[in-house]
Amino acid sequence: MNAPVLEVENLVKRFPVGRGGLAVHAINDVSFRIGAGETLGLVGESGSGKSTIGRTVLRLLDPTAGRIRFLGQDITTLPERRCRELRGAMQMVFQDPWSALNPRMSVAALLEEPLKLHTSLNASQRRDRVQELAHSVRLPAEALRRNPSGMSGGQLQRVCIARAIATAPKLIVLDEPTSSLDLSVRAGILDLLAQIQADTGVALLFITHDLGTVQRISDRIMVLYLGAVTEYASAEALFRAPQHPYSQALISAHLPADPRSRLHRHVLQGEIPSPLRLPAGCAFASRCPVVRDDCRRIRPPLEPVRSGDDLAACLRIADGSNRITVLEENPA
Ligand code: ADP
Ligand code: MG
């Protein structure tokens, strides 16, 4: 693997609630790395800790424990002022481009803003760079004179992406960047990100709850459940042979509806435990179709599965009892 752009070890984030030591356990011991030119997809249901991970690795939130290294530099406890100096090298794109952009500024001014903040380019160099940026996100030149109010969601997200790449960052965290866009517009944004990555080698942390999107854009994928990693694998292997019962359920639910298919969608039942009080054993035990007693007592460690670097956290994998019933005869 390429020298990692981002290395995260045993990251923990808790949000204290009131007095008495109660806290939301938003991230529970998460480790991963992303190399130059790589895309890590972060997938999981709402509340599984995806946004908190994205914001913490950029040091927009302070981690409770663990280590974050960016380009080899330990930034875990870097003071706020020094973090600001890194902002040009690590950028973020959010779900909602409407609220991310000042509606009173022209697109040209919006693209110039990060150049003013993070580069020493002079006014005429900035004008040239703004043209270049519009071109690289395939915005028509006339869009530079407009302001966000009259533009479509897809075009506004292109403006956000142009702002994010303005300072030639090494890492971009994208938090549900296509979730507010029409399906027809999504593909164009994903193609654009792939093109930018091919041209610049930027590392991407791509957060989404949409499996189709994550499959398409990721090299590797991390599946989260209640702030913990259930499976961490190459995109190809995860979709071909998901190991963790939760990954199997997610992927079976995402299969295209086909009445002739022998694959059953698995609909998860049961309650998600409260992040205020994590269960002693596997967090997924309350919804797992293949749960056994020991799952409720023992927290499963992340262990190698298949070959290479793939990991999953499930006690049932060792003896093959991890298969949920997705392959059955269709009764109809
Ligand atoms: P996701 O992005 O996967 O939907 P989040 O990272 O937003 O999940 O949230 C993870 C957990 O942390 C949730 O239980 C959420 O309610 C909680 N959480 C997020 N931000 C805060 C905060 N500022 N204060 C308290 N709890 C928070
Ligand atoms: Mg989120």
Short mmCIF file of C-alpha atoms in Angstrom, two decimals, residues 77-266:
data_model
loop_
_atom_site.label_atom_id
_atom_site.label_comp_id
_atom_site.label_asym_id
_atom_site.label_seq_id
_atom_site.Cartn_x
_atom_site.Cartn_y
_atom_site.Cartn_z
CA THR A 77 -3.59 16.79 20.19
CA LEU A 78 -2.39 19.47 17.80
CA PRO A 79 -3.58 22.85 19.12
CA GLU A 80 -6.44 24.56 17.28
CA ARG A 81 -4.16 27.21 15.75
CA ARG A 82 -1.87 24.57 14.20
CA CYS A 83 -4.91 22.58 12.99
CA ARG A 84 -6.02 25.66 11.08
CA GLU A 85 -2.71 25.64 9.18
CA LEU A 86 -3.53 22.11 8.05
CA ARG A 87 -6.99 23.00 6.75
CA GLY A 88 -5.72 23.59 3.24
CA ALA A 89 -4.31 20.05 3.14
CA MET A 90 -7.42 18.37 4.60
CA GLN A 91 -10.84 19.41 3.39
CA MET A 92 -14.46 18.44 3.89
CA VAL A 93 -17.54 18.32 1.65
CA PHE A 94 -20.95 18.11 3.31
CA GLN A 95 -24.30 16.63 2.38
CA ASP A 96 -26.16 19.86 1.92
CA PRO A 97 -24.52 22.25 -0.56
CA TRP A 98 -27.30 24.80 -0.03
CA SER A 99 -26.29 25.49 3.55
CA ALA A 100 -22.55 25.08 2.90
CA LEU A 101 -22.36 28.11 0.61
CA ASN A 102 -22.98 31.76 1.39
CA PRO A 103 -25.94 32.64 -0.87
CA ARG A 104 -24.83 36.27 -1.19
CA MET A 105 -21.44 35.49 -2.72
CA SER A 106 -20.82 34.84 -6.42
CA VAL A 107 -19.43 31.45 -7.37
CA ALA A 108 -16.18 33.19 -8.37
CA ALA A 109 -15.88 34.71 -4.89
CA LEU A 110 -16.75 31.38 -3.27
CA LEU A 111 -13.96 29.66 -5.19
CA GLU A 112 -11.52 32.45 -4.41
CA GLU A 113 -12.16 32.32 -0.68
CA PRO A 114 -10.05 29.21 0.15
CA LEU A 115 -7.25 30.59 -2.07
CA LYS A 116 -7.21 33.77 0.00
CA LEU A 117 -7.23 31.81 3.24
CA HIS A 118 -4.71 29.10 2.49
CA THR A 119 -2.42 30.24 -0.35
CA SER A 120 -0.13 33.16 -1.10
CA LEU A 121 -1.43 33.59 -4.66
CA ASN A 122 -1.90 37.21 -5.74
CA ALA A 123 -5.18 38.55 -7.16
CA SER A 124 -4.45 37.77 -10.80
CA GLN A 125 -3.10 34.29 -9.99
CA ARG A 126 -6.26 33.66 -7.96
CA ARG A 127 -8.43 34.71 -10.92
CA ASP A 128 -6.63 32.20 -13.15
CA ARG A 129 -6.92 29.47 -10.53
CA VAL A 130 -10.67 30.15 -10.14
CA GLN A 131 -11.12 29.62 -13.89
CA GLU A 132 -9.11 26.42 -13.70
CA LEU A 133 -11.16 25.14 -10.77
CA ALA A 134 -14.47 25.81 -12.53
CA HIS A 135 -13.11 23.92 -15.51
CA SER A 136 -11.91 20.95 -13.44
CA VAL A 137 -15.35 20.47 -11.85
CA ARG A 138 -16.99 21.00 -15.26
CA LEU A 139 -18.88 24.14 -14.31
CA PRO A 140 -19.56 26.39 -17.28
CA ALA A 141 -17.52 29.64 -17.14
CA GLU A 142 -20.72 31.71 -16.99
CA ALA A 143 -21.56 30.02 -13.65
CA LEU A 144 -18.74 32.03 -12.02
CA ARG A 145 -20.82 35.21 -12.22
CA ARG A 146 -23.91 33.64 -10.71
CA ASN A 147 -24.71 33.14 -7.07
CA PRO A 148 -25.92 29.94 -5.42
CA SER A 149 -29.61 30.80 -5.21
CA GLY A 150 -30.36 30.10 -8.86
CA MET A 151 -28.29 26.92 -9.18
CA SER A 152 -29.19 23.23 -9.00
CA GLY A 153 -28.04 20.93 -6.17
CA GLY A 154 -25.66 19.11 -8.49
CA GLN A 155 -24.04 22.35 -9.65
CA LEU A 156 -23.76 23.63 -6.08
CA GLN A 157 -22.07 20.39 -5.01
CA ARG A 158 -19.60 20.96 -7.86
CA VAL A 159 -18.90 24.40 -6.36
CA CYS A 160 -18.31 22.76 -2.95
CA ILE A 161 -15.96 20.20 -4.52
CA ALA A 162 -14.10 22.96 -6.36
CA ARG A 163 -13.66 24.82 -3.06
CA ALA A 164 -12.41 21.62 -1.44
CA ILE A 165 -9.77 20.98 -4.13
CA ALA A 166 -8.76 24.65 -4.47
CA THR A 167 -5.79 24.26 -2.13
CA ALA A 168 -4.62 20.91 -3.56
CA PRO A 169 -5.49 18.92 -0.41
CA LYS A 170 -4.07 15.46 0.32
CA LEU A 171 -7.30 14.28 1.98
CA ILE A 172 -10.97 15.11 1.47
CA VAL A 173 -13.66 13.85 3.82
CA LEU A 174 -16.99 13.71 1.99
CA ASP A 175 -19.99 13.32 4.32
CA GLU A 176 -22.97 12.02 2.32
CA PRO A 177 -22.03 14.31 -0.60
CA THR A 178 -24.56 12.79 -2.99
CA SER A 179 -27.38 11.92 -0.59
CA SER A 180 -29.35 15.11 -1.24
CA LEU A 181 -29.01 14.81 -5.03
CA ASP A 182 -31.21 13.16 -7.63
CA LEU A 183 -30.02 9.75 -8.78
CA SER A 184 -29.29 11.10 -12.25
CA VAL A 185 -27.01 13.79 -10.79
CA ARG A 186 -25.22 11.45 -8.37
CA ALA A 187 -23.41 9.48 -11.04
CA GLY A 188 -21.95 12.68 -12.49
CA ILE A 189 -20.58 13.73 -9.09
CA LEU A 190 -19.07 10.28 -8.46
CA ASP A 191 -17.43 10.33 -11.90
CA LEU A 192 -16.08 13.79 -11.17
CA LEU A 193 -14.57 12.67 -7.84
CA ALA A 194 -12.96 9.65 -9.52
CA GLN A 195 -11.50 11.92 -12.20
CA ILE A 196 -10.14 14.38 -9.63
CA GLN A 197 -8.61 11.53 -7.69
CA ALA A 198 -6.98 10.09 -10.81
CA ASP A 199 -5.55 13.52 -11.67
CA THR A 200 -4.36 14.56 -8.20
CA GLY A 201 -3.90 11.40 -6.10
CA VAL A 202 -6.01 12.86 -3.32
CA ALA A 203 -7.13 10.38 -0.62
CA LEU A 204 -10.90 10.27 -0.02
CA LEU A 205 -12.87 9.28 3.05
CA PHE A 206 -16.32 8.81 1.58
CA ILE A 207 -19.18 8.63 4.09
CA THR A 208 -22.55 7.34 3.01
CA HIS A 209 -25.43 5.11 4.06
CA ASP A 210 -26.01 4.21 0.40
CA LEU A 211 -24.48 0.86 -0.55
CA GLY A 212 -24.70 1.41 -4.29
CA THR A 213 -22.67 4.61 -3.95
CA VAL A 214 -20.09 3.13 -1.60
CA GLN A 215 -19.61 0.05 -3.80
CA ARG A 216 -19.04 2.21 -6.82
CA ILE A 217 -16.53 4.66 -5.37
CA SER A 218 -14.54 2.75 -2.73
CA ASP A 219 -11.34 0.75 -2.85
CA ARG A 220 -11.93 -0.42 0.70
CA ILE A 221 -15.03 -0.21 2.86
CA MET A 222 -15.49 -0.01 6.61
CA VAL A 223 -18.88 -1.08 7.94
CA LEU A 224 -19.85 0.57 11.22
CA TYR A 225 -22.41 -0.47 13.79
CA LEU A 226 -22.92 1.61 16.94
CA GLY A 227 -19.58 3.32 16.50
CA ALA A 228 -17.57 0.12 16.07
CA VAL A 229 -16.15 -1.60 13.00
CA THR A 230 -17.99 -4.80 12.12
CA GLU A 231 -16.16 -5.44 8.84
CA TYR A 232 -13.27 -3.74 7.04
CA ALA A 233 -12.55 -5.13 3.61
CA SER A 234 -11.90 -4.43 -0.04
CA ALA A 235 -15.08 -3.26 -1.79
CA GLU A 236 -14.97 -6.21 -4.16
CA ALA A 237 -14.65 -8.85 -1.41
CA LEU A 238 -17.23 -7.23 0.86
CA PHE A 239 -19.91 -7.32 -1.82
CA ARG A 240 -18.91 -10.76 -3.11
CA ALA A 241 -18.74 -12.49 0.26
CA PRO A 242 -19.77 -10.36 3.25
CA GLN A 243 -18.74 -12.11 6.49
CA HIS A 244 -20.31 -10.22 9.36
CA PRO A 245 -24.05 -10.96 9.73
CA TYR A 246 -24.69 -7.20 9.71
CA SER A 247 -22.85 -6.74 6.40
CA GLN A 248 -24.73 -9.71 4.99
CA ALA A 249 -28.05 -8.17 6.03
CA LEU A 250 -27.18 -4.74 4.63
CA ILE A 251 -26.06 -6.18 1.31
CA SER A 252 -29.03 -8.56 1.00
CA ALA A 253 -31.39 -5.62 1.60
CA HIS A 254 -29.64 -3.71 -1.18
CA LEU A 255 -30.05 -6.47 -3.79
CA PRO A 256 -32.18 -5.48 -6.75
CA ALA A 257 -35.76 -6.72 -6.49
CA ASP A 258 -36.00 -9.68 -8.83
CA PRO A 259 -38.88 -12.13 -8.45
CA ARG A 260 -36.84 -14.95 -10.04
CA SER A 261 -33.93 -14.40 -7.67
CA ARG A 262 -33.14 -17.08 -5.11
CA LEU A 263 -31.61 -14.40 -2.91
CA HIS A 264 -33.79 -13.26 -0.08
CA ARG A 265 -33.71 -9.82 1.31
CA HIS A 266 -33.03 -9.98 4.98
#
